[in-house]
Short mmCIF file of C-alpha atoms in Angstrom, two decimals:
data_model
loop_
_atom_site.label_atom_id
_atom_site.label_comp_id
_atom_site.label_asym_id
_atom_site.label_seq_id
_atom_site.Cartn_x
_atom_site.Cartn_y
_atom_site.Cartn_z
CA MET A 416 -98.42 77.22 -15.22
CA PRO A 417 -96.16 76.17 -17.66
CA ASN A 418 -96.80 72.93 -19.67
CA ILE A 419 -94.78 71.29 -21.27
CA LYS A 420 -97.01 69.50 -23.85
CA GLU A 421 -97.19 72.97 -24.84
CA GLU A 422 -92.92 73.95 -24.75
CA ILE A 423 -92.41 70.90 -27.11
CA GLN A 424 -94.03 72.06 -29.84
CA LYS A 425 -92.47 75.12 -30.23
CA ARG A 426 -88.42 74.23 -29.65
CA ILE A 427 -86.85 71.45 -28.98
CA LEU A 428 -86.57 71.18 -25.33
CA VAL A 429 -83.10 71.07 -24.34
CA LEU A 430 -82.02 68.31 -21.20
CA ASP A 431 -79.27 68.73 -18.83
CA GLY A 432 -76.20 66.70 -18.93
CA ALA A 433 -74.34 64.32 -16.20
CA MET A 434 -74.52 65.08 -12.81
CA GLY A 435 -71.77 62.05 -11.71
CA THR A 436 -70.04 63.73 -14.04
CA MET A 437 -70.28 67.14 -11.87
CA LEU A 438 -70.43 66.06 -8.31
CA GLN A 439 -66.36 64.59 -8.82
CA GLN A 440 -65.47 67.76 -8.99
CA TYR A 441 -65.90 68.60 -5.50
CA LYS A 442 -63.96 65.54 -4.45
CA PHE A 443 -66.43 64.28 -1.10
CA THR A 444 -65.11 62.08 1.25
CA GLU A 445 -66.37 60.11 3.33
CA GLU A 446 -67.38 62.78 6.23
CA ASP A 447 -69.15 64.61 3.67
CA PHE A 448 -71.04 62.34 1.91
CA ARG A 449 -71.58 61.25 4.90
CA GLY A 450 -73.03 64.79 7.22
CA GLU A 451 -74.20 65.97 10.36
CA GLN A 452 -77.40 63.66 9.71
CA PHE A 453 -75.40 60.05 9.36
CA LYS A 454 -71.79 60.76 10.99
CA ASP A 455 -72.82 57.45 12.32
CA TYR A 456 -74.00 55.17 10.67
CA PRO A 457 -72.92 51.59 9.95
CA THR A 458 -71.17 51.86 6.50
CA PRO A 459 -69.24 53.27 4.60
CA LEU A 460 -71.36 56.15 1.98
CA LYS A 461 -69.09 57.04 0.05
CA GLY A 462 -70.78 57.24 -3.64
CA ASN A 463 -73.53 57.31 -2.56
CA ASN A 464 -74.53 60.05 -4.59
CA ASP A 465 -78.13 59.86 -4.23
CA LEU A 466 -77.58 60.43 -0.95
CA LEU A 467 -75.45 63.96 -1.38
CA SER A 468 -79.89 65.81 -1.84
CA LEU A 469 -79.80 64.88 1.63
CA THR A 470 -76.25 66.29 3.30
CA GLN A 471 -74.69 68.41 0.18
CA PRO A 472 -77.73 69.95 -1.08
CA GLU A 473 -75.97 73.52 -1.78
CA ALA A 474 -73.92 70.73 -3.84
CA ILE A 475 -76.70 69.28 -5.88
CA ALA A 476 -78.30 73.19 -6.74
CA GLU A 477 -75.80 75.08 -8.20
CA VAL A 478 -75.37 71.98 -10.23
CA HIS A 479 -78.72 72.49 -11.67
CA ARG A 480 -78.22 75.91 -11.57
CA LYS A 481 -75.10 75.49 -13.89
CA TYR A 482 -77.10 73.78 -16.86
CA PHE A 483 -80.08 76.00 -16.95
CA ASP A 484 -77.44 78.52 -16.96
CA ALA A 485 -76.42 76.96 -19.92
CA GLY A 486 -79.71 77.03 -21.63
CA ALA A 487 -81.09 72.94 -19.97
CA ASP A 488 -84.88 73.61 -20.10
CA ILE A 489 -84.94 70.36 -17.72
CA VAL A 490 -82.66 69.30 -15.41
CA GLU A 491 -82.64 65.40 -13.42
CA THR A 492 -83.53 65.08 -10.72
CA ASN A 493 -80.16 63.58 -7.61
CA THR A 494 -82.38 60.51 -8.31
CA PHE A 495 -80.67 57.24 -10.66
CA SER A 496 -80.54 54.74 -7.72
CA GLY A 497 -83.68 55.88 -5.78
CA THR A 498 -85.14 52.47 -5.39
CA SER A 499 -84.90 50.69 -2.28
CA ILE A 500 -83.03 48.00 -4.05
CA ALA A 501 -80.18 50.34 -5.45
CA MET A 502 -80.63 52.04 -1.85
CA ALA A 503 -79.82 47.72 -0.13
CA ASP A 504 -76.02 48.91 -1.55
CA TYR A 505 -76.03 50.31 1.81
CA GLN A 506 -78.35 49.65 3.76
CA MET A 507 -80.52 53.11 2.84
CA GLU A 508 -83.63 51.78 1.96
CA ASN A 509 -85.53 53.16 4.33
CA LEU A 510 -84.40 56.67 3.16
CA VAL A 511 -85.99 55.59 -0.55
CA TYR A 512 -89.07 58.56 0.25
CA GLU A 513 -86.82 61.30 1.67
CA LEU A 514 -84.49 61.00 -0.59
CA ASN A 515 -85.89 61.35 -3.48
CA PHE A 516 -88.58 64.11 -2.40
CA GLU A 517 -85.40 66.25 -1.24
CA SER A 518 -83.89 65.17 -4.66
CA ALA A 519 -87.37 67.51 -6.09
CA LYS A 520 -88.07 69.68 -3.49
CA ILE A 521 -84.32 71.39 -5.43
CA ALA A 522 -84.56 70.36 -8.13
CA LYS A 523 -88.46 72.60 -8.99
CA GLN A 524 -87.05 75.29 -6.19
CA VAL A 525 -83.82 76.19 -9.08
CA ALA A 526 -86.68 75.66 -12.27
CA GLU A 527 -88.76 78.09 -10.17
CA GLU A 528 -86.23 80.52 -9.65
CA PHE A 529 -85.49 80.07 -13.55
CA THR A 530 -88.85 80.59 -15.18
CA LYS A 531 -89.36 83.62 -13.06
CA GLN A 532 -86.85 85.37 -14.09
CA ASN A 533 -87.60 84.44 -17.85
CA PRO A 534 -91.19 83.47 -18.59
CA GLU A 535 -91.16 83.07 -21.38
CA LYS A 536 -88.64 79.70 -21.23
CA PRO A 537 -90.09 78.37 -18.82
CA ARG A 538 -87.81 75.17 -16.43
CA PHE A 539 -88.75 72.35 -16.07
CA VAL A 540 -87.81 69.37 -13.83
CA ALA A 541 -87.35 65.87 -14.49
CA GLY A 542 -87.04 62.71 -12.20
CA SER A 543 -84.91 60.63 -13.00
CA ILE A 544 -85.79 57.22 -12.02
CA GLY A 545 -82.90 54.49 -12.35
CA PRO A 546 -82.45 51.00 -14.35
CA THR A 547 -81.13 49.36 -10.67
CA ASN A 548 -78.73 47.39 -10.64
CA ARG A 549 -80.85 44.06 -10.78
CA THR A 550 -82.52 43.36 -13.82
CA ALA A 551 -85.44 40.80 -14.10
CA SER A 552 -84.97 39.06 -17.89
CA LEU A 553 -81.42 37.94 -16.89
CA SER A 554 -79.60 35.47 -14.68
CA PRO A 555 -76.67 36.65 -13.30
CA ASP A 556 -75.14 33.47 -12.76
CA VAL A 557 -73.85 32.10 -15.65
CA ASN A 558 -74.55 28.11 -14.03
CA ARG A 559 -78.04 28.84 -13.51
CA PRO A 560 -80.24 30.63 -16.93
CA GLU A 561 -82.62 30.40 -14.70
CA PHE A 562 -82.34 32.23 -11.80
CA ARG A 563 -84.01 35.93 -11.06
CA ALA A 564 -81.72 38.92 -8.88
CA ILE A 565 -85.07 40.32 -8.49
CA THR A 566 -89.07 39.41 -9.32
CA PHE A 567 -91.46 42.21 -11.64
CA GLU A 568 -93.81 42.61 -8.22
CA GLU A 569 -90.45 43.85 -6.29
CA LEU A 570 -89.59 45.96 -9.39
CA ARG A 571 -92.85 46.98 -8.98
CA VAL A 572 -93.31 48.13 -5.67
CA ALA A 573 -90.29 49.59 -5.54
CA TYR A 574 -91.08 52.62 -8.12
CA LYS A 575 -94.48 52.79 -7.44
CA GLU A 576 -91.85 53.98 -3.50
CA GLN A 577 -89.79 56.35 -5.81
CA VAL A 578 -92.10 57.46 -8.66
CA GLU A 579 -95.14 59.27 -5.19
CA ALA A 580 -92.28 60.53 -3.83
CA LEU A 581 -91.11 62.10 -7.25
CA ILE A 582 -94.61 63.61 -7.94
CA ASP A 583 -94.63 65.20 -3.89
CA GLY A 584 -91.98 66.93 -4.31
CA GLY A 585 -92.67 68.09 -7.15
CA VAL A 586 -91.60 67.20 -11.37
CA ASP A 587 -93.17 68.07 -13.65
CA VAL A 588 -92.41 64.44 -16.11
CA LEU A 589 -90.82 61.49 -14.90
CA LEU A 590 -88.12 59.83 -17.11
CA VAL A 591 -87.28 55.78 -16.84
CA GLU A 592 -83.69 55.76 -18.52
CA THR A 593 -80.47 53.83 -19.20
CA ILE A 594 -83.40 51.32 -20.36
CA PHE A 595 -80.55 48.76 -20.39
CA ASP A 596 -83.70 45.88 -19.60
CA THR A 597 -87.02 46.38 -20.89
CA LEU A 598 -88.82 44.05 -18.73
CA ASN A 599 -87.62 46.18 -15.84
CA ALA A 600 -88.55 49.81 -17.56
CA LYS A 601 -91.92 47.88 -17.87
CA ALA A 602 -92.31 47.26 -13.83
CA ALA A 603 -91.40 51.01 -13.40
CA LEU A 604 -94.28 52.25 -15.65
CA PHE A 605 -96.55 49.65 -14.80
CA ALA A 606 -96.48 51.81 -10.63
CA ILE A 607 -96.63 54.92 -12.54
CA GLU A 608 -99.94 54.27 -14.07
CA GLU A 609 -101.25 52.96 -11.57
CA VAL A 610 -100.28 55.40 -8.51
CA LYS A 611 -101.39 58.42 -11.71
CA GLU A 612 -104.82 56.48 -11.52
CA GLU A 613 -104.99 55.94 -7.36
CA ARG A 614 -103.86 59.91 -7.38
CA ASN A 615 -106.14 60.33 -11.07
CA ILE A 616 -103.41 63.01 -12.01
CA ASP A 617 -102.24 62.71 -15.51
CA ILE A 618 -97.97 63.20 -15.03
CA PRO A 619 -95.91 63.52 -18.59
CA ILE A 620 -93.83 60.25 -19.17
CA MET A 621 -90.29 60.03 -21.26
CA VAL A 622 -89.21 56.65 -21.40
CA SER A 623 -85.14 56.72 -22.53
CA GLY A 624 -83.48 52.77 -23.59
CA THR A 625 -79.60 52.23 -23.56
CA ILE A 626 -77.80 50.10 -26.17
CA THR A 627 -75.05 48.25 -24.99
CA ASP A 628 -73.66 47.19 -28.74
CA ALA A 629 -72.74 48.27 -32.10
CA SER A 630 -75.03 45.49 -32.68
CA GLY A 631 -78.55 47.66 -32.02
CA ARG A 632 -80.10 45.97 -29.21
CA THR A 633 -80.94 46.13 -25.25
CA LEU A 634 -78.49 44.31 -22.78
CA SER A 635 -81.44 41.84 -23.04
CA GLY A 636 -80.97 41.25 -26.27
CA GLN A 637 -83.90 43.61 -27.91
CA THR A 638 -83.32 45.46 -31.16
CA VAL A 639 -84.72 49.48 -31.15
CA GLU A 640 -88.45 48.58 -33.01
CA ALA A 641 -88.76 45.48 -30.33
CA PHE A 642 -88.18 48.25 -27.48
CA LEU A 643 -90.01 50.76 -29.20
CA THR A 644 -92.78 47.88 -29.63
CA SER A 645 -92.31 46.75 -25.85
CA VAL A 646 -92.75 49.80 -24.73
CA SER A 647 -95.32 51.48 -26.09
CA HIS A 648 -98.75 51.01 -24.49
CA ILE A 649 -98.64 53.67 -22.96
CA PRO A 650 -98.92 57.42 -23.95
CA LEU A 651 -95.22 58.27 -23.78
CA LEU A 652 -94.26 61.92 -23.82
CA SER A 653 -91.05 60.55 -25.32
CA VAL A 654 -89.19 57.28 -25.89
CA GLY A 655 -85.60 58.08 -26.77
CA PHE A 656 -81.76 57.24 -26.11
CA ASN A 657 -78.90 57.25 -23.93
CA CYS A 658 -75.54 55.95 -22.81
CA ALA A 659 -73.87 53.28 -23.05
CA LEU A 660 -72.65 54.99 -26.95
CA GLY A 661 -71.75 58.61 -28.10
CA ALA A 662 -73.71 60.37 -29.57
CA GLU A 663 -71.82 59.06 -33.29
CA GLN A 664 -72.98 56.02 -32.25
CA LEU A 665 -76.26 56.34 -31.59
CA GLN A 666 -76.99 58.42 -34.85
CA PRO A 667 -77.84 54.73 -36.75
CA TYR A 668 -81.24 53.55 -33.70
CA LEU A 669 -81.85 57.38 -32.56
CA LYS A 670 -82.94 56.93 -37.08
CA ARG A 671 -85.07 53.43 -37.32
CA LEU A 672 -86.45 55.00 -33.39
CA SER A 673 -87.66 58.02 -34.94
CA ASP A 674 -89.18 56.07 -38.98
CA LYS A 675 -91.15 54.08 -36.42
CA THR A 676 -92.71 56.04 -33.46
CA GLU A 677 -94.94 58.35 -32.85
CA PHE A 678 -94.32 59.74 -29.67
CA HIS A 679 -91.68 62.36 -29.37
CA THR A 680 -88.29 60.94 -29.41
CA SER A 681 -85.32 62.19 -26.76
CA ALA A 682 -81.50 61.16 -27.02
CA HIS A 683 -79.34 61.96 -23.96
CA PRO A 684 -75.95 60.72 -25.72
CA ASN A 685 -72.58 60.53 -23.71
CA ALA A 686 -69.26 62.77 -24.64
CA GLY A 687 -67.95 60.45 -27.50
CA LEU A 688 -66.68 56.55 -25.63
CA PRO A 689 -64.65 56.02 -22.62
CA ASN A 690 -61.20 56.08 -23.01
CA ALA A 691 -58.55 53.80 -21.51
CA PHE A 692 -59.02 54.75 -18.18
CA GLY A 693 -62.78 55.02 -18.22
CA GLU A 694 -63.06 59.21 -19.20
CA TYR A 695 -65.00 60.55 -22.29
CA ASP A 696 -62.44 63.16 -24.16
CA GLN A 697 -65.24 63.45 -26.49
CA SER A 698 -65.07 68.06 -26.54
CA PRO A 699 -68.37 70.41 -26.51
CA GLU A 700 -67.39 71.66 -29.85
CA GLN A 701 -67.26 67.98 -31.44
CA MET A 702 -69.75 67.47 -29.56
CA GLN A 703 -72.30 69.87 -31.37
CA GLN A 704 -71.14 68.78 -35.01
CA PHE A 705 -72.29 65.30 -34.28
CA ILE A 706 -75.68 66.66 -32.14
CA GLU A 707 -76.23 68.94 -35.52
CA ASN A 708 -76.56 66.23 -37.77
CA TYR A 709 -78.82 64.79 -35.82
CA LEU A 710 -81.18 68.32 -36.11
CA LYS A 711 -79.86 68.53 -40.41
CA ASP A 712 -81.50 64.78 -40.25
CA ASN A 713 -85.01 65.96 -38.20
CA LEU A 714 -84.44 63.20 -35.67
CA ILE A 715 -85.15 65.08 -32.19
CA ASN A 716 -87.81 67.04 -30.14
CA ILE A 717 -85.26 66.15 -26.64
CA ILE A 718 -81.63 66.54 -27.09
CA GLY A 719 -79.30 66.52 -23.43
CA GLY A 720 -75.99 65.05 -22.20
CA CYS A 721 -75.38 61.63 -20.34
CA CYS A 722 -71.65 61.27 -19.40
CA GLY A 723 -68.38 63.06 -19.36
CA THR A 724 -70.70 65.77 -20.44
CA SER A 725 -70.82 69.36 -18.52
CA PRO A 726 -71.97 72.84 -18.31
CA GLU A 727 -70.02 72.97 -21.14
CA HIS A 728 -71.12 70.65 -23.44
CA ILE A 729 -75.10 71.34 -23.35
CA LYS A 730 -74.28 75.06 -23.44
CA ALA A 731 -72.39 73.99 -27.64
CA ILE A 732 -76.10 71.99 -27.92
CA ALA A 733 -78.35 74.41 -26.68
CA GLU A 734 -76.77 77.60 -29.19
CA VAL A 735 -76.94 74.39 -31.85
CA ALA A 736 -80.51 73.54 -31.11
CA SER A 737 -81.87 76.57 -30.63
CA LYS A 738 -80.90 76.74 -34.67
CA TYR A 739 -83.09 73.97 -35.81
CA LYS A 740 -87.33 73.51 -35.89
CA PRO A 741 -88.35 70.24 -33.86
CA ARG A 742 -89.09 66.65 -35.11
CA LYS A 743 -92.41 66.64 -36.89
CA VAL A 744 -94.36 64.68 -34.65
CA VAL A 745 -97.63 63.53 -36.87
CA VAL A 746 -100.27 61.86 -34.32
CA GLY A 747 -100.06 64.26 -31.53
CA VAL A 748 -99.00 62.88 -27.71
#
């Protein structure tokens, strides 16, 4: 079996780009989201991208194929909102296990196809674990600063259900990503450790936070160093940043992270910053140049793209990444 811990020593690993950006191109209608299975479901389902793993599995497999074709080593499962907390928006909490299991299975089948074609370049699947739409550290009500919309325990239970399904579906690594509230991430990490212990297994974990503005802090107010300290109690495959910023804006924070950690580092920035219409205009060539600066500075072990990135972006990133050696980790994971 190919081992991601071995591969990360050999080269810079390339992560895929945005799933949402790709799915928008299909212009799926409400009927497409529902499929036959949810034809009479009582709530509107358009926009529930995770559901497409059940109703449009060929499209999800096709997106994974396009990213592997572009040179990605790792694709993420279509499960960014795959918790009962996020699925409550669509009254689909009872589908969480199935959604995650099927998403992992689709990605794993495609990864195995590509590994079989080229065993020298094994492909991996990262189980995408998003932040949920609730925050454990901040109040959503400005008049009640002490109020919390979710508890640590509720998050732990929800994440545990997602993690079990992703592992059952065959993922190679778990990716706790787009962390804007580190307390949410700690609940996810706690749940992962619980599952590992119960099943007596070891599965690599990637953690990726998000710096929300030019102050260089997460939404819940942590600096790069504080974020790193908060998650470093668990042996991680990698720690890094994604989303919110483009590659150019992310570099100084990545440098601080790289200087301070003995874990491998990852980044999957947006294709620049959004324009007035919320669209991302940065071309693959522009993004490639900014990413090359990371590589020259020896900041990175895993590199990919977030909002607005496509297979063209990933192809350009993979091309430049292949010319550089991975960042040296002083103490192995």
